[in-house]
Amino acid sequence: DGGITQSPKYLFRKEGQNVTLSCEQNLNHDAMYWYRQDPGQGLRLIYYSQIVNDFQKGDIAEGYSVSREKKESFPLTVTSAQKNPTAFYLCASSSNRNTEAFFGQGTRLTVV
Amino acid sequence: GENVEQHPSTLSVQEGDSAVIKCTYSDSASNYFPWYKQELGKGPQLIIDIRSNVGEKKDQRIAVTLNKTAKHFSLHITETQPEDSAVYFCAASGPGGSYIPTFGRGTSLIVHP
């Protein structure tokens, strides 16, 4: 079945540690996105990539980094510079401009 | 950049009633307006979308209307059922924002049996 997979579903991080969230899609989509979801804040764009080996900062990129070495994969690293990383992270992909975005099931990151 | 406002933040209805969620957008160049439903602990899923060359679109109990002049669009759910309870997000995208969707803050819909 085609889809977009995020892992892990739950992630716990100690303060000062970097962690990487995985996002893989087998939909052959060019565009991939990372959103952060906090209660009452909606979906805020962290980074996006519209083609392999290229990515752009979104509205809240500080403290995060990404790579897009393969079309299928768009991992997000939450660095120690991110002061408030506890949130629900959603990865999405879309085939083309102005088309439906397909979301993964999300990763809930908690700093302990 | 694009700014999308969504209201209300919470909507409580009785089963069988209609529910309406409204969104406004700021960029007149935006031309694609999807609506997503997010169930607890899951990622959002598209339920209906509309493009700027259309004023209304229906799919069974759900419909979306678009007023380009006023820059607002609305989601209408008729004959609501408890399984409609979820968070609903509107979004807008177009050439002004590199076609990246900008989302509203979401509406938590609660349907009471």
PDB file of C-alpha atoms in Angstrom:
ATOM      1  CA  ASP A   1       0.000   0.000   0.000  1.00  0.00           C
ATOM      2  CA  GLY A   2       1.226   3.473  -0.823  1.00  0.00           C
ATOM      3  CA  GLY A   3       1.531   5.938   1.982  1.00  0.00           C
ATOM      4  CA  ILE A   4       3.645   8.100   4.208  1.00  0.00           C
ATOM      5  CA  THR A   5       5.219   6.642   7.334  1.00  0.00           C
ATOM      6  CA  GLN A   6       6.572   8.454  10.350  1.00  0.00           C
ATOM      7  CA  SER A   7       8.618   6.829  13.061  1.00  0.00           C
ATOM      8  CA  PRO A   8       8.737   6.536  15.931  1.00  0.00           C
ATOM      9  CA  LYS A   9       5.199   7.257  17.108  1.00  0.00           C
ATOM     10  CA  TYR A  10       6.453   8.394  20.527  1.00  0.00           C
ATOM     11  CA  LEU A  11       9.894   9.812  21.300  1.00  0.00           C
ATOM     12  CA  PHE A  12      11.403  10.992  24.540  1.00  0.00           C
ATOM     13  CA  ARG A  13      14.419  13.260  24.571  1.00  0.00           C
ATOM     14  CA  LYS A  14      16.624  14.465  27.348  1.00  0.00           C
ATOM     15  CA  GLU A  15      17.450  18.135  27.424  1.00  0.00           C
ATOM     16  CA  GLY A  16      20.558  18.926  25.402  1.00  0.00           C
ATOM     17  CA  GLN A  17      20.157  15.973  23.034  1.00  0.00           C
ATOM     18  CA  ASN A  18      19.508  16.010  19.327  1.00  0.00           C
ATOM     19  CA  VAL A  19      16.864  13.632  17.995  1.00  0.00           C
ATOM     20  CA  THR A  20      15.883  12.689  14.455  1.00  0.00           C
ATOM     21  CA  LEU A  21      12.332  11.980  13.318  1.00  0.00           C
ATOM     22  CA  SER A  22      11.917   9.757  10.317  1.00  0.00           C
ATOM     23  CA  CYS A  23       9.544  10.367   7.394  1.00  0.00           C
ATOM     24  CA  GLU A  24       9.335   8.031   4.408  1.00  0.00           C
ATOM     25  CA  GLN A  25       6.878   8.049   1.507  1.00  0.00           C
ATOM     26  CA  ASN A  26       6.349   5.625  -1.363  1.00  0.00           C
ATOM     27  CA  LEU A  27       3.881   7.815  -3.231  1.00  0.00           C
ATOM     28  CA  ASN A  28       6.516   9.164  -5.626  1.00  0.00           C
ATOM     29  CA  HIS A  29       5.735  12.683  -4.405  1.00  0.00           C
ATOM     30  CA  ASP A  30       8.113  15.526  -5.155  1.00  0.00           C
ATOM     31  CA  ALA A  31       7.125  17.812  -2.279  1.00  0.00           C
ATOM     32  CA  MET A  32       7.529  16.991   1.404  1.00  0.00           C
ATOM     33  CA  TYR A  33       6.788  19.070   4.479  1.00  0.00           C
ATOM     34  CA  TRP A  34       7.282  19.099   8.242  1.00  0.00           C
ATOM     35  CA  TYR A  35       4.684  20.721  10.474  1.00  0.00           C
ATOM     36  CA  ARG A  36       4.602  21.214  14.216  1.00  0.00           C
ATOM     37  CA  GLN A  37       1.264  21.007  16.027  1.00  0.00           C
ATOM     38  CA  ASP A  38       0.643  22.530  19.436  1.00  0.00           C
ATOM     39  CA  PRO A  39      -2.777  22.825  21.125  1.00  0.00           C
ATOM     40  CA  GLY A  40      -4.642  25.831  19.739  1.00  0.00           C
ATOM     41  CA  GLN A  41      -1.822  26.686  17.310  1.00  0.00           C
ATOM     42  CA  GLY A  42      -2.844  24.714  14.268  1.00  0.00           C
ATOM     43  CA  LEU A  43      -0.156  23.404  11.935  1.00  0.00           C
ATOM     44  CA  ARG A  44       2.966  25.511  11.680  1.00  0.00           C
ATOM     45  CA  LEU A  45       5.458  24.901   8.869  1.00  0.00           C
ATOM     46  CA  ILE A  46       8.996  24.018   9.937  1.00  0.00           C
ATOM     47  CA  TYR A  47      10.697  23.071   6.649  1.00  0.00           C
ATOM     48  CA  TYR A  48       9.650  22.021   3.185  1.00  0.00           C
ATOM     49  CA  SER A  49      11.278  20.469   0.154  1.00  0.00           C
ATOM     50  CA  GLN A  50       9.929  20.591  -3.366  1.00  0.00           C
ATOM     51  CA  ILE A  51      12.710  18.576  -4.991  1.00  0.00           C
ATOM     52  CA  VAL A  52      15.524  16.257  -3.995  1.00  0.00           C
ATOM     53  CA  ASN A  53      18.622  17.971  -2.587  1.00  0.00           C
ATOM     54  CA  ASP A  54      16.746  21.206  -1.988  1.00  0.00           C
ATOM     55  CA  PHE A  55      14.782  22.458   0.999  1.00  0.00           C
ATOM     56  CA  GLN A  56      13.528  25.737   2.397  1.00  0.00           C
ATOM     57  CA  LYS A  57      12.855  27.125   5.848  1.00  0.00           C
ATOM     58  CA  GLY A  58       9.290  27.512   6.942  1.00  0.00           C
ATOM     59  CA  ASP A  59       7.845  29.830   9.567  1.00  0.00           C
ATOM     60  CA  ILE A  60       9.471  28.205  12.630  1.00  0.00           C
ATOM     61  CA  ALA A  61      12.741  26.651  11.386  1.00  0.00           C
ATOM     62  CA  GLU A  62      14.948  27.771  14.275  1.00  0.00           C
ATOM     63  CA  GLY A  63      16.336  24.816  16.196  1.00  0.00           C
ATOM     64  CA  TYR A  64      15.501  22.301  13.459  1.00  0.00           C
ATOM     65  CA  SER A  65      17.373  20.854  10.504  1.00  0.00           C
ATOM     66  CA  VAL A  66      16.424  18.600   7.586  1.00  0.00           C
ATOM     67  CA  SER A  67      17.928  16.779   4.630  1.00  0.00           C
ATOM     68  CA  ARG A  68      16.474  15.526   1.347  1.00  0.00           C
ATOM     69  CA  GLU A  69      19.016  13.149  -0.127  1.00  0.00           C
ATOM     70  CA  LYS A  70      16.379  10.819  -1.515  1.00  0.00           C
ATOM     71  CA  LYS A  71      12.957  11.512  -2.969  1.00  0.00           C
ATOM     72  CA  GLU A  72      11.372   9.096  -0.518  1.00  0.00           C
ATOM     73  CA  SER A  73      12.891  10.433   2.684  1.00  0.00           C
ATOM     74  CA  PHE A  74      12.780  13.735   4.562  1.00  0.00           C
ATOM     75  CA  PRO A  75      14.141  13.319   8.119  1.00  0.00           C
ATOM     76  CA  LEU A  76      13.805  16.109  10.669  1.00  0.00           C
ATOM     77  CA  THR A  77      16.402  16.680  13.381  1.00  0.00           C
ATOM     78  CA  VAL A  78      15.324  18.530  16.488  1.00  0.00           C
ATOM     79  CA  THR A  79      18.489  20.070  17.886  1.00  0.00           C
ATOM     80  CA  SER A  80      19.324  21.181  21.397  1.00  0.00           C
ATOM     81  CA  ALA A  81      18.895  24.758  20.154  1.00  0.00           C
ATOM     82  CA  GLN A  82      15.118  24.233  20.001  1.00  0.00           C
ATOM     83  CA  LYS A  83      14.002  25.632  23.343  1.00  0.00           C
ATOM     84  CA  ASN A  84      10.546  24.114  23.499  1.00  0.00           C
ATOM     85  CA  PRO A  85      10.561  20.927  21.430  1.00  0.00           C
ATOM     86  CA  THR A  86       7.704  19.075  23.138  1.00  0.00           C
ATOM     87  CA  ALA A  87       5.013  18.853  20.453  1.00  0.00           C
ATOM     88  CA  PHE A  88       3.284  16.646  17.884  1.00  0.00           C
ATOM     89  CA  TYR A  89       5.228  16.574  14.608  1.00  0.00           C
ATOM     90  CA  LEU A  90       3.557  15.847  11.296  1.00  0.00           C
ATOM     91  CA  CYS A  91       5.206  15.022   7.998  1.00  0.00           C
ATOM     92  CA  ALA A  92       3.310  15.417   4.728  1.00  0.00           C
ATOM     93  CA  SER A  93       3.878  14.998   1.026  1.00  0.00           C
ATOM     94  CA  SER A  94       2.159  16.072  -2.157  1.00  0.00           C
ATOM     95  CA  SER A  95       2.559  15.155  -5.798  1.00  0.00           C
ATOM     96  CA  ASN A  96       2.488  18.565  -7.347  1.00  0.00           C
ATOM     97  CA  ARG A  97       1.678  22.159  -6.786  1.00  0.00           C
ATOM     98  CA  ASN A  98      -1.722  22.856  -5.299  1.00  0.00           C
ATOM     99  CA  THR A  99      -2.748  19.265  -4.718  1.00  0.00           C
ATOM    100  CA  GLU A 100      -3.812  17.245  -1.697  1.00  0.00           C
ATOM    101  CA  ALA A 101      -1.250  16.792   1.063  1.00  0.00           C
ATOM    102  CA  PHE A 102      -0.946  13.290   2.510  1.00  0.00           C
ATOM    103  CA  PHE A 103       0.027  13.199   6.173  1.00  0.00           C
ATOM    104  CA  GLY A 104       1.809  10.630   8.261  1.00  0.00           C
ATOM    105  CA  GLN A 105       0.443   9.510  11.625  1.00  0.00           C
ATOM    106  CA  GLY A 106       2.713  11.890  13.507  1.00  0.00           C
ATOM    107  CA  THR A 107       5.455  11.646  16.114  1.00  0.00           C
ATOM    108  CA  ARG A 108       4.852  12.902  19.619  1.00  0.00           C
ATOM    109  CA  LEU A 109       8.107  14.236  21.039  1.00  0.00           C
ATOM    110  CA  THR A 110       8.447  14.820  24.756  1.00  0.00           C
ATOM    111  CA  VAL A 111      11.443  16.352  26.501  1.00  0.00           C
ATOM    112  CA  VAL A 112      12.127  14.717  29.859  1.00  0.00           C
TER     113      VAL A 112
ATOM    114  CA  GLY B   1       2.739  35.593   2.999  1.00  0.00           C
ATOM    115  CA  GLU B   2      -0.649  33.947   3.262  1.00  0.00           C
ATOM    116  CA  ASN B   3      -2.632  34.209   6.488  1.00  0.00           C
ATOM    117  CA  VAL B   4      -5.615  31.944   7.168  1.00  0.00           C
ATOM    118  CA  GLU B   5      -8.081  32.665   9.967  1.00  0.00           C
ATOM    119  CA  GLN B   6     -10.497  29.940  11.068  1.00  0.00           C
ATOM    120  CA  HIS B   7     -13.597  30.192  13.265  1.00  0.00           C
ATOM    121  CA  PRO B   8     -14.906  28.966  15.577  1.00  0.00           C
ATOM    122  CA  SER B   9     -12.159  27.214  17.525  1.00  0.00           C
ATOM    123  CA  THR B  10     -14.714  24.913  19.137  1.00  0.00           C
ATOM    124  CA  LEU B  11     -18.146  23.893  17.860  1.00  0.00           C
ATOM    125  CA  SER B  12     -20.596  21.757  19.797  1.00  0.00           C
ATOM    126  CA  VAL B  13     -23.745  20.420  18.099  1.00  0.00           C
ATOM    127  CA  GLN B  14     -26.400  17.797  18.642  1.00  0.00           C
ATOM    128  CA  GLU B  15     -26.472  14.741  16.416  1.00  0.00           C
ATOM    129  CA  GLY B  16     -28.476  15.511  13.285  1.00  0.00           C
ATOM    130  CA  ASP B  17     -27.780  19.245  13.368  1.00  0.00           C
ATOM    131  CA  SER B  18     -25.693  21.070  10.773  1.00  0.00           C
ATOM    132  CA  ALA B  19     -22.222  22.448  11.446  1.00  0.00           C
ATOM    133  CA  VAL B  20     -20.515  25.328   9.654  1.00  0.00           C
ATOM    134  CA  ILE B  21     -16.838  26.263   9.916  1.00  0.00           C
ATOM    135  CA  LYS B  22     -15.570  29.447   8.302  1.00  0.00           C
ATOM    136  CA  CYS B  23     -12.141  30.519   7.049  1.00  0.00           C
ATOM    137  CA  THR B  24     -10.760  33.700   5.570  1.00  0.00           C
ATOM    138  CA  TYR B  25      -7.529  34.126   3.649  1.00  0.00           C
ATOM    139  CA  SER B  26      -5.399  37.130   2.837  1.00  0.00           C
ATOM    140  CA  ASP B  27      -3.626  36.385  -0.465  1.00  0.00           C
ATOM    141  CA  SER B  28      -5.896  37.002  -3.451  1.00  0.00           C
ATOM    142  CA  ALA B  29      -3.593  34.806  -5.574  1.00  0.00           C
ATOM    143  CA  SER B  30      -4.438  31.689  -3.538  1.00  0.00           C
ATOM    144  CA  ASN B  31      -6.434  29.270  -5.656  1.00  0.00           C
ATOM    145  CA  TYR B  32      -6.611  25.931  -3.833  1.00  0.00           C
ATOM    146  CA  PHE B  33      -8.608  25.452  -0.622  1.00  0.00           C
ATOM    147  CA  PRO B  34      -8.609  21.996   1.004  1.00  0.00           C
ATOM    148  CA  TRP B  35     -10.280  20.886   4.230  1.00  0.00           C
ATOM    149  CA  TYR B  36      -8.746  18.225   6.464  1.00  0.00           C
ATOM    150  CA  LYS B  37     -10.170  16.135   9.305  1.00  0.00           C
ATOM    151  CA  GLN B  38      -7.892  15.045  12.115  1.00  0.00           C
ATOM    152  CA  GLU B  39      -8.944  12.335  14.542  1.00  0.00           C
ATOM    153  CA  LEU B  40      -7.261  12.033  17.913  1.00  0.00           C
ATOM    154  CA  GLY B  41      -3.638  10.929  17.709  1.00  0.00           C
ATOM    155  CA  LYS B  42      -3.655  10.711  13.921  1.00  0.00           C
ATOM    156  CA  GLY B  43      -2.548  12.799  10.982  1.00  0.00           C
ATOM    157  CA  PRO B  44      -5.038  14.993   9.093  1.00  0.00           C
ATOM    158  CA  GLN B  45      -6.845  13.555   6.083  1.00  0.00           C
ATOM    159  CA  LEU B  46      -8.386  15.436   3.180  1.00  0.00           C
ATOM    160  CA  ILE B  47     -12.183  15.412   3.215  1.00  0.00           C
ATOM    161  CA  ILE B  48     -12.978  17.902   0.460  1.00  0.00           C
ATOM    162  CA  ASP B  49     -11.261  20.618  -1.543  1.00  0.00           C
ATOM    163  CA  ILE B  50     -12.224  23.427  -3.885  1.00  0.00           C
ATOM    164  CA  ARG B  51     -10.387  25.425  -6.503  1.00  0.00           C
ATOM    165  CA  SER B  52     -10.877  29.075  -7.278  1.00  0.00           C
ATOM    166  CA  ASN B  53     -12.782  28.485 -10.504  1.00  0.00           C
ATOM    167  CA  VAL B  54     -15.625  26.846  -8.576  1.00  0.00           C
ATOM    168  CA  GLY B  55     -18.034  28.417  -6.089  1.00  0.00           C
ATOM    169  CA  GLU B  56     -19.399  25.313  -4.399  1.00  0.00           C
ATOM    170  CA  LYS B  57     -18.647  21.622  -4.158  1.00  0.00           C
ATOM    171  CA  LYS B  58     -20.590  18.823  -2.453  1.00  0.00           C
ATOM    172  CA  ASP B  59     -19.772  15.294  -1.405  1.00  0.00           C
ATOM    173  CA  GLN B  60     -22.646  13.556   0.347  1.00  0.00           C
ATOM    174  CA  ARG B  61     -23.088  15.291   3.732  1.00  0.00           C
ATOM    175  CA  ILE B  62     -20.245  17.747   3.327  1.00  0.00           C
ATOM    176  CA  ALA B  63     -19.992  20.823   1.141  1.00  0.00           C
ATOM    177  CA  VAL B  64     -17.574  23.686   0.703  1.00  0.00           C
ATOM    178  CA  THR B  65     -18.394  27.168  -0.572  1.00  0.00           C
ATOM    179  CA  LEU B  66     -15.911  29.765  -1.788  1.00  0.00           C
ATOM    180  CA  ASN B  67     -16.360  33.524  -2.116  1.00  0.00           C
ATOM    181  CA  LYS B  68     -13.288  34.830  -3.923  1.00  0.00           C
ATOM    182  CA  THR B  69     -14.356  38.450  -3.720  1.00  0.00           C
ATOM    183  CA  ALA B  70     -14.638  38.329   0.037  1.00  0.00           C
ATOM    184  CA  LYS B  71     -11.733  35.880   0.369  1.00  0.00           C
ATOM    185  CA  HIS B  72     -13.576  33.414   2.534  1.00  0.00           C
ATOM    186  CA  PHE B  73     -14.597  29.786   2.291  1.00  0.00           C
ATOM    187  CA  SER B  74     -16.733  27.576   4.497  1.00  0.00           C
ATOM    188  CA  LEU B  75     -17.243  23.918   5.331  1.00  0.00           C
ATOM    189  CA  HIS B  76     -20.812  22.705   5.816  1.00  0.00           C
ATOM    190  CA  ILE B  77     -21.612  19.355   7.398  1.00  0.00           C
ATOM    191  CA  THR B  78     -25.265  18.298   7.413  1.00  0.00           C
ATOM    192  CA  GLU B  79     -26.931  15.608   9.506  1.00  0.00           C
ATOM    193  CA  THR B  80     -23.941  15.406  11.831  1.00  0.00           C
ATOM    194  CA  GLN B  81     -23.065  12.077  13.442  1.00  0.00           C
ATOM    195  CA  PRO B  82     -20.891  11.315  16.484  1.00  0.00           C
ATOM    196  CA  GLU B  83     -18.157  10.004  14.180  1.00  0.00           C
ATOM    197  CA  ASP B  84     -17.881  13.503  12.705  1.00  0.00           C
ATOM    198  CA  SER B  85     -16.323  14.589  16.020  1.00  0.00           C
ATOM    199  CA  ALA B  86     -12.741  15.609  15.217  1.00  0.00           C
ATOM    200  CA  VAL B  87     -10.547  18.630  14.559  1.00  0.00           C
ATOM    201  CA  TYR B  88     -11.071  20.240  11.164  1.00  0.00           C
ATOM    202  CA  PHE B  89      -8.455  22.382   9.409  1.00  0.00           C
ATOM    203  CA  CYS B  90      -8.866  24.647   6.434  1.00  0.00           C
ATOM    204  CA  ALA B  91      -5.900  25.575   4.248  1.00  0.00           C
ATOM    205  CA  ALA B  92      -5.064  27.842   1.344  1.00  0.00           C
ATOM    206  CA  SER B  93      -2.289  27.744  -1.220  1.00  0.00           C
ATOM    207  CA  GLY B  94      -1.294  29.338  -4.492  1.00  0.00           C
ATOM    208  CA  PRO B  95       1.529  30.959  -6.453  1.00  0.00           C
ATOM    209  CA  GLY B  96       1.972  33.749  -3.937  1.00  0.00           C
ATOM    210  CA  GLY B  97       3.267  31.315  -1.345  1.00  0.00           C
ATOM    211  CA  SER B  98       5.156  28.876  -3.579  1.00  0.00           C
ATOM    212  CA  TYR B  99       2.088  26.610  -3.430  1.00  0.00           C
ATOM    213  CA  ILE B 100       2.848  25.678   0.174  1.00  0.00           C
ATOM    214  CA  PRO B 101      -0.389  25.165   2.134  1.00  0.00           C
ATOM    215  CA  THR B 102      -1.042  27.566   4.997  1.00  0.00           C
ATOM    216  CA  PHE B 103      -3.379  26.127   7.610  1.00  0.00           C
ATOM    217  CA  GLY B 104      -5.947  27.671   9.889  1.00  0.00           C
ATOM    218  CA  ARG B 105      -5.734  26.988  13.622  1.00  0.00           C
ATOM    219  CA  GLY B 106      -8.367  24.281  13.537  1.00  0.00           C
ATOM    220  CA  THR B 107     -11.925  23.763  14.800  1.00  0.00           C
ATOM    221  CA  SER B 108     -12.731  21.106  17.352  1.00  0.00           C
ATOM    222  CA  LEU B 109     -16.156  19.746  16.398  1.00  0.00           C
ATOM    223  CA  ILE B 110     -18.059  17.828  19.059  1.00  0.00           C
ATOM    224  CA  VAL B 111     -21.235  16.010  18.055  1.00  0.00           C
ATOM    225  CA  HIS B 112     -23.356  14.953  21.010  1.00  0.00           C
ATOM    226  CA  PRO B 113     -25.470  11.810  20.571  1.00  0.00           C
TER     227      PRO B 113
END
